[in-house]
Tab-separated table of C-alpha atoms in Angstrom:
chain	number	residue	atom	x	y	z
A	1	MET	CA	-34.417	18.861	-12.933
A	2	SER	CA	-34.986	18.661	-16.458
A	3	TYR	CA	-33.846	15.626	-19.165
A	4	LYS	CA	-30.361	16.901	-20.976
A	5	GLN	CA	-30.939	17.465	-25.055
A	6	LYS	CA	-29.321	14.018	-25.794
A	7	VAL	CA	-30.891	12.306	-23.185
A	8	LEU	CA	-34.660	14.082	-24.521
A	9	ASP	CA	-33.137	12.880	-28.496
A	10	HIS	CA	-32.811	9.221	-27.112
A	11	TYR	CA	-36.085	8.743	-25.970
A	12	GLU	CA	-37.850	10.791	-28.026
A	13	ASN	CA	-36.536	8.755	-31.239
A	14	PRO	CA	-34.724	6.047	-29.307
A	15	ARG	CA	-32.234	4.299	-32.283
A	16	ASN	CA	-32.611	0.283	-32.476
A	17	VAL	CA	-35.767	-0.492	-30.732
A	18	GLY	CA	-37.405	-4.480	-30.824
A	19	SER	CA	-36.286	-7.459	-30.270
A	20	MET	CA	-34.622	-11.011	-32.013
A	21	ASP	CA	-35.191	-14.036	-32.307
A	22	LYS	CA	-33.278	-15.724	-28.909
A	23	ASN	CA	-33.512	-18.929	-29.939
A	24	ALA	CA	-31.055	-18.564	-33.212
A	25	LEU	CA	-27.628	-19.118	-32.486
A	26	ASN	CA	-26.327	-15.731	-33.178
A	27	VAL	CA	-27.788	-13.804	-30.858
A	28	GLY	CA	-26.895	-12.766	-27.614
A	29	THR	CA	-29.726	-12.108	-24.915
A	30	GLY	CA	-28.859	-10.183	-22.002
A	31	LEU	CA	-31.862	-9.291	-19.637
A	32	VAL	CA	-31.369	-7.417	-16.333
A	33	GLY	CA	-33.629	-5.095	-14.241
A	34	ALA	CA	-32.444	-2.505	-11.855
A	35	PRO	CA	-33.761	-3.314	-7.496
A	36	GLU	CA	-33.561	0.368	-6.936
A	37	CYS	CA	-36.628	1.495	-9.526
A	38	GLY	CA	-38.462	-1.785	-11.177
A	39	ASP	CA	-36.685	-0.654	-14.718
A	40	VAL	CA	-36.229	-3.678	-16.779
A	41	MET	CA	-34.112	-3.443	-19.789
A	42	LYS	CA	-33.424	-6.032	-22.604
A	43	LEU	CA	-30.599	-6.286	-25.014
A	44	GLN	CA	-30.041	-8.599	-27.709
A	45	VAL	CA	-27.026	-8.667	-30.292
A	46	GLU	CA	-26.480	-10.586	-33.757
A	47	ILE	CA	-22.992	-11.439	-34.399
A	48	ASP	CA	-21.209	-11.846	-37.608
A	49	GLU	CA	-19.775	-15.322	-37.321
A	50	LEU	CA	-17.043	-15.249	-39.812
A	51	THR	CA	-15.490	-11.536	-38.501
A	52	GLY	CA	-16.785	-11.750	-34.551
A	53	THR	CA	-18.312	-8.323	-34.767
A	54	ILE	CA	-21.783	-7.440	-33.570
A	55	LYS	CA	-23.648	-7.157	-36.689
A	56	ASP	CA	-27.697	-5.506	-35.228
A	57	ALA	CA	-28.139	-4.777	-31.606
A	58	LYS	CA	-32.351	-4.518	-30.092
A	59	PHE	CA	-33.459	-2.660	-26.980
A	60	LYS	CA	-36.563	-2.694	-25.225
A	61	THR	CA	-36.195	-1.241	-22.251
A	62	PHE	CA	-39.226	-0.395	-19.131
A	63	GLY	CA	-38.187	2.303	-17.223
A	64	CYS	CA	-37.669	5.761	-17.204
A	65	GLY	CA	-36.112	8.346	-19.575
A	66	SER	CA	-32.842	7.641	-18.939
A	67	ALA	CA	-32.957	4.167	-18.325
A	68	ILE	CA	-33.845	4.289	-22.030
A	69	ALA	CA	-31.342	6.519	-23.183
A	70	SER	CA	-28.819	4.551	-22.116
A	71	SER	CA	-30.075	1.490	-23.826
A	72	SER	CA	-30.852	3.676	-26.953
A	73	LEU	CA	-27.150	5.204	-27.160
A	74	VAL	CA	-25.096	1.738	-26.445
A	75	THR	CA	-26.796	0.046	-28.797
A	76	GLU	CA	-25.793	3.007	-31.101
A	77	TRP	CA	-22.543	1.896	-29.976
A	78	ILE	CA	-21.806	-1.119	-30.293
A	79	LYS	CA	-23.182	-1.739	-33.792
A	80	GLY	CA	-19.980	-2.873	-35.959
A	81	LYS	CA	-17.941	-3.138	-32.859
A	82	SER	CA	-15.806	-7.027	-32.282
A	83	LEU	CA	-17.341	-8.340	-28.629
A	84	GLU	CA	-14.015	-7.552	-27.156
A	85	GLU	CA	-14.550	-3.843	-27.807
A	86	ALA	CA	-17.832	-3.743	-26.616
A	87	MET	CA	-17.662	-5.852	-23.524
A	88	SER	CA	-15.109	-2.926	-22.741
A	89	ILE	CA	-18.039	-0.034	-22.485
A	90	ARG	CA	-17.979	1.625	-19.115
A	91	ASN	CA	-21.142	2.940	-17.374
A	92	THR	CA	-18.630	5.964	-17.022
A	93	GLN	CA	-18.681	6.313	-20.807
A	94	ILE	CA	-22.728	6.290	-20.464
A	95	VAL	CA	-23.348	8.337	-18.243
A	96	GLN	CA	-20.441	11.283	-19.991
A	97	GLU	CA	-22.509	11.810	-23.327
A	98	LEU	CA	-25.802	11.202	-21.488
A	99	SER	CA	-24.756	13.958	-18.786
A	100	LEU	CA	-26.709	11.745	-15.967
A	101	PRO	CA	-27.451	12.621	-12.937
A	102	PRO	CA	-26.231	10.939	-9.921
A	103	ILE	CA	-29.454	9.246	-8.597
A	104	LYS	CA	-29.817	7.793	-12.654
A	105	ILE	CA	-26.098	6.440	-12.476
A	106	HIS	CA	-27.769	3.122	-12.221
A	107	CYS	CA	-29.304	2.970	-15.050
A	108	SER	CA	-26.129	3.798	-16.484
A	109	VAL	CA	-25.488	0.546	-14.857
A	110	LEU	CA	-27.970	-1.473	-15.698
A	111	ALA	CA	-26.912	-0.966	-19.902
A	112	GLU	CA	-23.331	-1.944	-19.141
A	113	ASP	CA	-24.561	-5.353	-17.128
A	114	ALA	CA	-27.254	-5.486	-20.598
A	115	ILE	CA	-24.465	-5.693	-23.019
A	116	LYS	CA	-22.285	-8.169	-21.295
A	117	LEU	CA	-25.168	-10.693	-20.306
A	118	ALA	CA	-26.106	-10.006	-24.152
A	119	ILE	CA	-22.280	-11.408	-25.498
A	120	ARG	CA	-22.154	-14.349	-22.074
A	121	ASP	CA	-25.227	-15.370	-23.321
A	122	TYR	CA	-23.763	-15.649	-26.686
A	123	LEU	CA	-20.770	-16.968	-26.042
A	124	ASN	CA	-22.199	-19.094	-23.796
A	125	LYS	CA	-24.362	-20.841	-26.692
A	126	LYS	CA	-21.525	-20.579	-29.106
A	127	SER	CA	-19.761	-23.624	-26.556
A	128	LYS	CA	-22.731	-25.510	-25.744
A	129	ASN	CA	-23.245	-25.481	-29.906
A	130	SER	CA	-19.157	-26.816	-30.575
A	131	HIS	CA	-19.553	-28.867	-27.669
A	132	LEU	CA	-22.449	-30.551	-29.127
A	133	ASN	CA	-21.267	-31.176	-32.765
A	134	LYS	CA	-18.454	-32.489	-30.989
A	135	GLU	CA	-20.251	-35.147	-29.736
A	136	ASP	CA	-21.951	-35.399	-32.549
A	137	SER	CA	-19.152	-36.066	-34.196
A	138	LYS	CA	-18.338	-38.488	-32.048
A	139	ILE	CA	-20.674	-40.897	-32.685
B	1	MET	CA	-20.903	-1.996	29.267
B	2	ILE	CA	-18.158	-0.328	27.926
B	3	GLN	CA	-14.233	-0.756	26.188
B	4	VAL	CA	-10.547	0.216	27.945
B	5	THR	CA	-8.333	-1.226	25.269
B	6	GLU	CA	-4.620	-2.029	26.219
B	7	LYS	CA	-2.755	1.064	25.044
B	8	ALA	CA	-5.870	3.170	27.361
B	9	ILE	CA	-5.096	0.674	30.537
B	10	ASN	CA	-1.343	0.589	29.986
B	11	GLU	CA	-1.449	4.748	29.786
B	12	ILE	CA	-3.455	4.860	33.072
B	13	LYS	CA	-1.426	2.320	34.713
B	14	ARG	CA	1.422	4.580	33.359
B	15	ILE	CA	0.256	7.800	35.057
B	16	LEU	CA	-0.659	6.505	38.150
B	17	SER	CA	2.212	4.838	38.303
B	18	ASN	CA	4.901	7.656	37.721
B	19	ASP	CA	2.721	10.613	39.274
B	20	PRO	CA	3.107	10.252	43.618
B	21	THR	CA	-0.149	12.438	44.158
B	22	VAL	CA	-2.907	10.170	42.179
B	23	GLN	CA	-1.490	6.850	43.582
B	24	GLY	CA	-4.172	4.265	44.239
B	25	ALA	CA	-6.893	6.134	42.566
B	26	HIS	CA	-9.403	5.428	39.844
B	27	LEU	CA	-10.182	7.102	36.866
B	28	ARG	CA	-13.301	8.572	36.481
B	29	VAL	CA	-14.359	9.128	32.638
B	30	MET	CA	-17.620	11.567	31.839
B	31	VAL	CA	-19.169	13.411	29.853
B	32	ALA	CA	-20.753	16.783	31.103
B	33	GLY	CA	-21.880	20.319	28.667
B	34	GLY	CA	-19.560	22.480	26.926
B	35	GLY	CA	-17.174	21.853	24.022
B	36	CYS	CA	-17.501	22.566	20.814
B	37	SER	CA	-20.178	19.947	19.898
B	38	GLY	CA	-22.512	20.794	23.440
B	39	MET	CA	-20.456	17.834	24.921
B	40	SER	CA	-17.205	17.322	26.219
B	41	TYR	CA	-15.833	14.847	28.012
B	42	LYS	CA	-14.080	14.729	31.315
B	43	LEU	CA	-11.134	12.203	32.580
B	44	GLY	CA	-9.709	12.451	36.441
B	45	PHE	CA	-7.988	10.839	38.554
B	46	GLU	CA	-9.651	10.475	42.170
B	47	LYS	CA	-9.280	8.616	45.736
B	48	GLU	CA	-12.769	8.592	46.953
B	49	LEU	CA	-14.828	5.647	47.269
B	50	PRO	CA	-17.277	5.301	43.768
B	51	ALA	CA	-20.857	6.825	44.868
B	52	PRO	CA	-23.786	4.421	44.996
B	53	THR	CA	-24.979	5.403	40.682
B	54	ASP	CA	-21.808	5.147	39.690
B	55	LYS	CA	-21.210	2.378	37.439
B	56	VAL	CA	-17.867	0.663	37.912
B	57	PHE	CA	-15.708	-1.149	35.732
B	58	GLU	CA	-12.615	-2.491	36.661
B	59	LYS	CA	-10.035	-3.964	34.009
B	60	ASP	CA	-6.004	-5.145	35.398
B	61	GLY	CA	-7.146	-3.990	38.837
B	62	ILE	CA	-7.800	-0.409	37.760
B	63	LYS	CA	-10.883	1.261	38.682
B	64	ILE	CA	-13.035	3.272	36.085
B	65	LEU	CA	-15.991	5.662	36.870
B	66	VAL	CA	-18.661	6.701	34.564
B	67	ASP	CA	-21.849	8.131	36.904
B	68	ALA	CA	-25.113	7.300	35.538
B	69	LYS	CA	-25.955	10.457	33.419
B	70	SER	CA	-22.640	9.706	31.322
B	71	PHE	CA	-22.666	5.981	30.932
B	72	LEU	CA	-25.893	6.396	28.859
B	73	TYR	CA	-23.629	8.737	25.892
B	74	LEU	CA	-20.512	6.458	26.389
B	75	SER	CA	-22.231	3.087	26.865
B	76	GLY	CA	-24.291	3.526	22.983
B	77	ASN	CA	-26.540	1.516	24.964
B	78	VAL	CA	-29.313	2.895	26.767
B	79	PHE	CA	-31.168	0.155	27.087
B	80	GLY	CA	-28.004	-1.874	28.648
B	81	ILE	CA	-29.840	-4.760	26.198
B	82	GLU	CA	-27.666	-7.443	23.763
B	83	ARG	CA	-27.459	-6.175	20.438
B	84	LYS	CA	-29.934	-8.913	18.643
B	85	PHE	CA	-32.461	-8.238	16.357
B	86	LYS	CA	-34.746	-9.900	18.470
B	87	ILE	CA	-34.828	-8.057	21.070
B	88	ASP	CA	-37.706	-7.750	24.498
B	89	PHE	CA	-39.392	-4.249	23.711
B	90	ASN	CA	-41.812	-4.190	27.010
B	91	TYR	CA	-38.378	-4.183	29.111
B	92	VAL	CA	-37.031	-1.605	26.724
B	93	GLU	CA	-40.510	0.494	27.172
B	94	SER	CA	-40.846	0.468	31.017
B	95	LYS	CA	-36.808	1.081	30.948
B	96	TYR	CA	-37.314	3.829	28.564
B	97	TYR	CA	-40.689	5.466	30.611
B	98	GLU	CA	-38.214	5.143	33.448
B	99	LEU	CA	-35.347	6.957	32.130
B	100	CYS	CA	-38.127	9.852	30.786
B	101	LYS	CA	-38.933	10.342	34.614
B	102	VAL	CA	-35.351	10.469	36.288
B	103	LEU	CA	-33.612	12.416	32.680
B	104	HIS	CA	-36.716	14.393	31.308
B	105	PRO	CA	-35.162	18.051	31.074
B	106	ASP	CA	-38.132	20.148	33.245
B	107	ARG	CA	-36.808	18.322	36.230
B	108	PHE	CA	-33.292	20.542	35.178
B	109	ILE	CA	-34.975	24.107	34.663
B	110	GLN	CA	-33.192	25.050	38.019
B	111	SER	CA	-30.273	23.695	37.108
B	112	GLY	CA	-28.764	26.447	34.934
B	113	GLU	CA	-28.391	26.998	31.220
B	114	ALA	CA	-25.287	24.947	30.542
B	115	ALA	CA	-27.456	21.858	32.347
B	116	LEU	CA	-30.769	22.501	30.886
B	117	LYS	CA	-28.979	21.780	27.491
B	118	VAL	CA	-27.260	19.051	28.297
B	119	ALA	CA	-30.300	18.379	29.875
B	120	HIS	CA	-32.282	18.511	26.008
B	121	GLU	CA	-30.072	16.391	24.062
B	122	ARG	CA	-29.078	13.948	26.267
B	123	MET	CA	-33.343	13.946	26.183
B	124	SER	CA	-33.713	13.875	22.303
B	125	PHE	CA	-30.339	11.349	22.391
B	126	LEU	CA	-32.977	8.896	24.550
B	127	ASN	CA	-35.806	9.176	22.294
B	128	LEU	CA	-33.629	8.397	18.886
B	129	ALA	CA	-32.555	5.216	20.624
B	130	PHE	CA	-36.153	4.125	21.244
B	131	GLN	CA	-37.314	5.648	18.486
B	132	VAL	CA	-34.489	2.844	16.597
B	133	LEU	CA	-35.366	0.019	18.638
B	134	LYS	CA	-39.326	0.847	18.473
B	135	ASP	CA	-38.947	-0.038	14.448
B	136	GLU	CA	-38.445	-3.583	13.003
B	137	ASP	CA	-36.693	-2.038	9.985
B	138	LYS	CA	-34.850	0.450	11.726
B	139	ARG	CA	-33.519	-1.347	14.239
B	140	ARG	CA	-31.970	-4.091	11.554
B	141	ASN	CA	-30.375	-1.196	10.077
B	142	TYR	CA	-29.053	0.343	13.002
B	143	LEU	CA	-27.694	-3.091	13.949
B	144	LEU	CA	-26.194	-3.997	10.566
B	145	LYS	CA	-24.285	-0.279	10.476
B	146	LEU	CA	-22.857	-1.283	13.658
B	147	HIS	CA	-20.870	-4.188	11.910
B	148	GLY	CA	-20.175	-2.257	9.153
B	149	ILE	CA	-22.102	-3.328	7.311
B	150	CYS	CA	-24.383	-0.951	5.303
B	151	PRO	CA	-27.267	-2.170	2.427
B	152	ASP	CA	-26.317	0.173	0.040
B	153	LEU	CA	-28.219	-0.387	-3.175
B	154	ASN	CA	-26.382	1.199	-5.799
B	155	GLN	CA	-23.589	-1.123	-5.560
B	156	LYS	CA	-22.790	-2.787	-8.553
B	157	ASP	CA	-23.069	-6.305	-6.656
B	158	SER	CA	-26.705	-5.757	-6.883
B	159	LEU	CA	-27.799	-6.943	-10.054
B	160	GLN	CA	-26.541	-10.739	-8.121
B	161	GLU	CA	-30.178	-10.063	-6.179
B	162	VAL	CA	-32.338	-9.676	-8.864
B	163	PRO	CA	-34.265	-12.974	-9.121
B	164	LEU	CA	-33.947	-13.639	-12.843
B	165	GLU	CA	-37.221	-15.713	-13.407
B	166	LEU	CA	-39.444	-13.269	-11.505
B	167	THR	CA	-37.219	-10.767	-14.036
B	168	GLU	CA	-37.997	-12.159	-17.085
B	169	ALA	CA	-41.526	-12.287	-16.136
B	170	TRP	CA	-42.486	-9.024	-15.628
B	171	PHE	CA	-40.346	-8.173	-19.251
B	172	GLU	CA	-43.160	-10.560	-20.983
B	173	LEU	CA	-45.299	-9.246	-18.751
B	174	GLN	CA	-45.594	-4.871	-20.012
B	175	ASP	CA	-44.209	-6.356	-23.652
B	176	LEU	CA	-47.558	-7.481	-23.109
B	177	LEU	CA	-49.237	-4.760	-21.356
B	178	SER	CA	-47.594	-2.347	-23.959
B	179	GLU	CA	-49.523	-4.499	-27.265
B	180	ASN	CA	-52.099	-6.079	-25.941
B	181	PRO	CA	-53.682	-4.729	-22.877
B	182	THR	CA	-57.186	-6.683	-22.816
B	183	GLN	CA	-55.199	-10.009	-22.978
B	184	VAL	CA	-53.250	-9.639	-20.048
B	185	HIS	CA	-55.553	-10.800	-17.070
B	186	GLU	CA	-54.260	-14.290	-16.630
B	187	LYS	CA	-50.789	-13.609	-16.941
B	188	THR	CA	-51.221	-10.811	-14.546
B	189	ILE	CA	-52.379	-12.987	-11.655
B	190	ALA	CA	-49.581	-15.093	-12.538
B	191	PHE	CA	-47.134	-12.847	-11.873
B	192	LEU	CA	-48.680	-10.910	-9.213
B	193	LYS	CA	-48.956	-14.276	-6.977
B	194	SER	CA	-44.985	-15.230	-8.009
B	195	LEU	CA	-44.243	-11.835	-6.306
B	196	LYS	CA	-45.875	-12.579	-3.546
B	197	GLN	CA	-44.873	-15.292	-3.103
B	198	THR	CA	-40.548	-14.603	-3.641
B	199	GLN	CA	-41.308	-12.395	-1.727
B	200	ASP	CA	-42.719	-14.396	1.503
B	201	GLU	CA	-39.854	-16.487	1.056
B	202	THR	CA	-37.397	-13.896	0.916
B	203	GLN	CA	-38.823	-12.086	4.462
B	204	ILE	CA	-39.410	-16.062	6.106
B	205	LYS	CA	-35.768	-16.527	5.008
B	206	ILE	CA	-34.679	-12.964	6.538
B	207	THR	CA	-36.211	-13.787	9.913
B	208	GLU	CA	-34.174	-17.759	9.936
B	209	CYS	CA	-30.846	-15.408	9.327
B	210	GLU	CA	-31.981	-13.402	11.920
B	211	GLU	CA	-33.019	-15.831	14.463
B	212	ASN	CA	-29.708	-17.714	13.646
B	213	TYR	CA	-27.668	-14.479	14.581
B	214	ASP	CA	-29.436	-14.204	17.544
B	215	GLN	CA	-28.275	-17.514	18.662
B	216	SER	CA	-24.519	-17.548	17.281
B	217	LEU	CA	-23.531	-13.806	16.397
B	218	ASP	CA	-21.784	-14.805	13.160
B	219	ARG	CA	-20.900	-11.951	11.378
B	220	ALA	CA	-21.457	-13.609	7.864
B	221	LEU	CA	-25.032	-14.302	8.658
B	222	LEU	CA	-25.060	-10.199	8.678
B	223	GLU	CA	-24.036	-10.005	4.647
B	224	GLU	CA	-26.250	-12.669	3.991
B	225	ILE	CA	-28.943	-10.727	5.742
B	226	ALA	CA	-27.666	-7.145	3.804
B	227	LYS	CA	-28.404	-9.571	0.419
B	228	LEU	CA	-31.742	-10.620	0.946
B	229	LEU	CA	-32.803	-6.884	1.799
B	230	LYS	CA	-31.479	-5.622	-1.288
B	231	LYS	CA	-33.963	-8.418	-2.879
B	232	GLN	CA	-36.932	-7.190	-0.744
B	233	ASN	CA	-36.053	-4.420	-1.811
B	234	TYR	CA	-36.647	-5.147	-5.669
B	235	LEU	CA	-39.540	-7.435	-5.491
B	236	ASN	CA	-41.140	-4.344	-3.357
B	237	SER	CA	-39.903	-1.511	-6.001
B	238	LEU	CA	-41.580	-3.974	-8.549
B	239	GLU	CA	-44.945	-4.210	-6.300
B	240	LYS	CA	-45.645	-0.877	-6.228
B	241	ASP	CA	-44.874	-0.975	-10.270
B	242	PHE	CA	-47.363	-3.648	-11.270
B	243	TYR	CA	-49.560	-0.983	-9.640
B	244	LYS	CA	-48.399	1.763	-11.259
B	245	LYS	CA	-48.385	0.214	-14.683
B	246	ILE	CA	-51.861	-1.878	-14.152
B	247	LYS	CA	-53.867	1.188	-13.418
B	248	ALA	CA	-52.144	3.561	-15.757
B	249	SER	CA	-53.437	1.232	-18.477
């Protein structure tokens, strides 16, 4: 069976490929691996701290066409969204958009989990940092 | 062993006490040829003494008789061994050959078409059981399935079993490979080493859990094993991918 047009499009012209500084405070990184096939996906989000929205998103995926297309698609989707909106993206939406066959559903799960991990990573950093600031002010 | 539920015993008692013609009779259960899928159950009361080859089960004073051949199907435990990870395979093998001698379809050529068909089905059932017991992986999966635990690799929570450090190392290695394939030799060796080590550790943990289960029959251990299997599955696919990528570059 051949890949659907949308998958091919994302595979041949992936959007938002690249890396961000994972140590930057306003950047969250999500790294996930698929137990089914050894695919790995890294998704990073840059947060606009003033508005609490996702300013930019980048990904790098080593895996099959569907995994690349899923991650490419979600970087487009989450740009400009609030954290809550991005967190609410479900893998079924990705499956629908890309018409993924059942055997490739795990790729969409990977993308959903990558978003969540990336945002969680950002929130963790933020809360740790504000904690540190508080301690600083104590001194 | 076969299991007889409380409800079944009560029903048997009810029939026995209501019908004077079967008073004091035993219940015979058998699996016979015929029926829509080739086999059918037959139940009946009889007053004769059990034959020497019959298996006799007693519950609440009710005797249940099963002939040796039907017992093969009903017990679900053809070889009469305990359902544990470690089995005495020599015993199973000798039992298998013993059963083959008795049940081989060639012995039923004279017994008519229906009996021959049953003999064939019985033999393939026996062969399947033997194949499962022989193979360590199949045996493990069978045991887990018996307890309703399937190491389903498409489950969403499978992500939790992915070892994060290795995933990170794997990602970085591929990143390097795609950018600068000539300078990754050391990294490659280091990655393979930690992969192998994690695989070995996981295998040791699986074996430990199996040994503990055989002692305690604690269901939680089976769940732990299913988790570890998922992890091992991931590691194995990483290994396969690794060699594929290395060959390509």
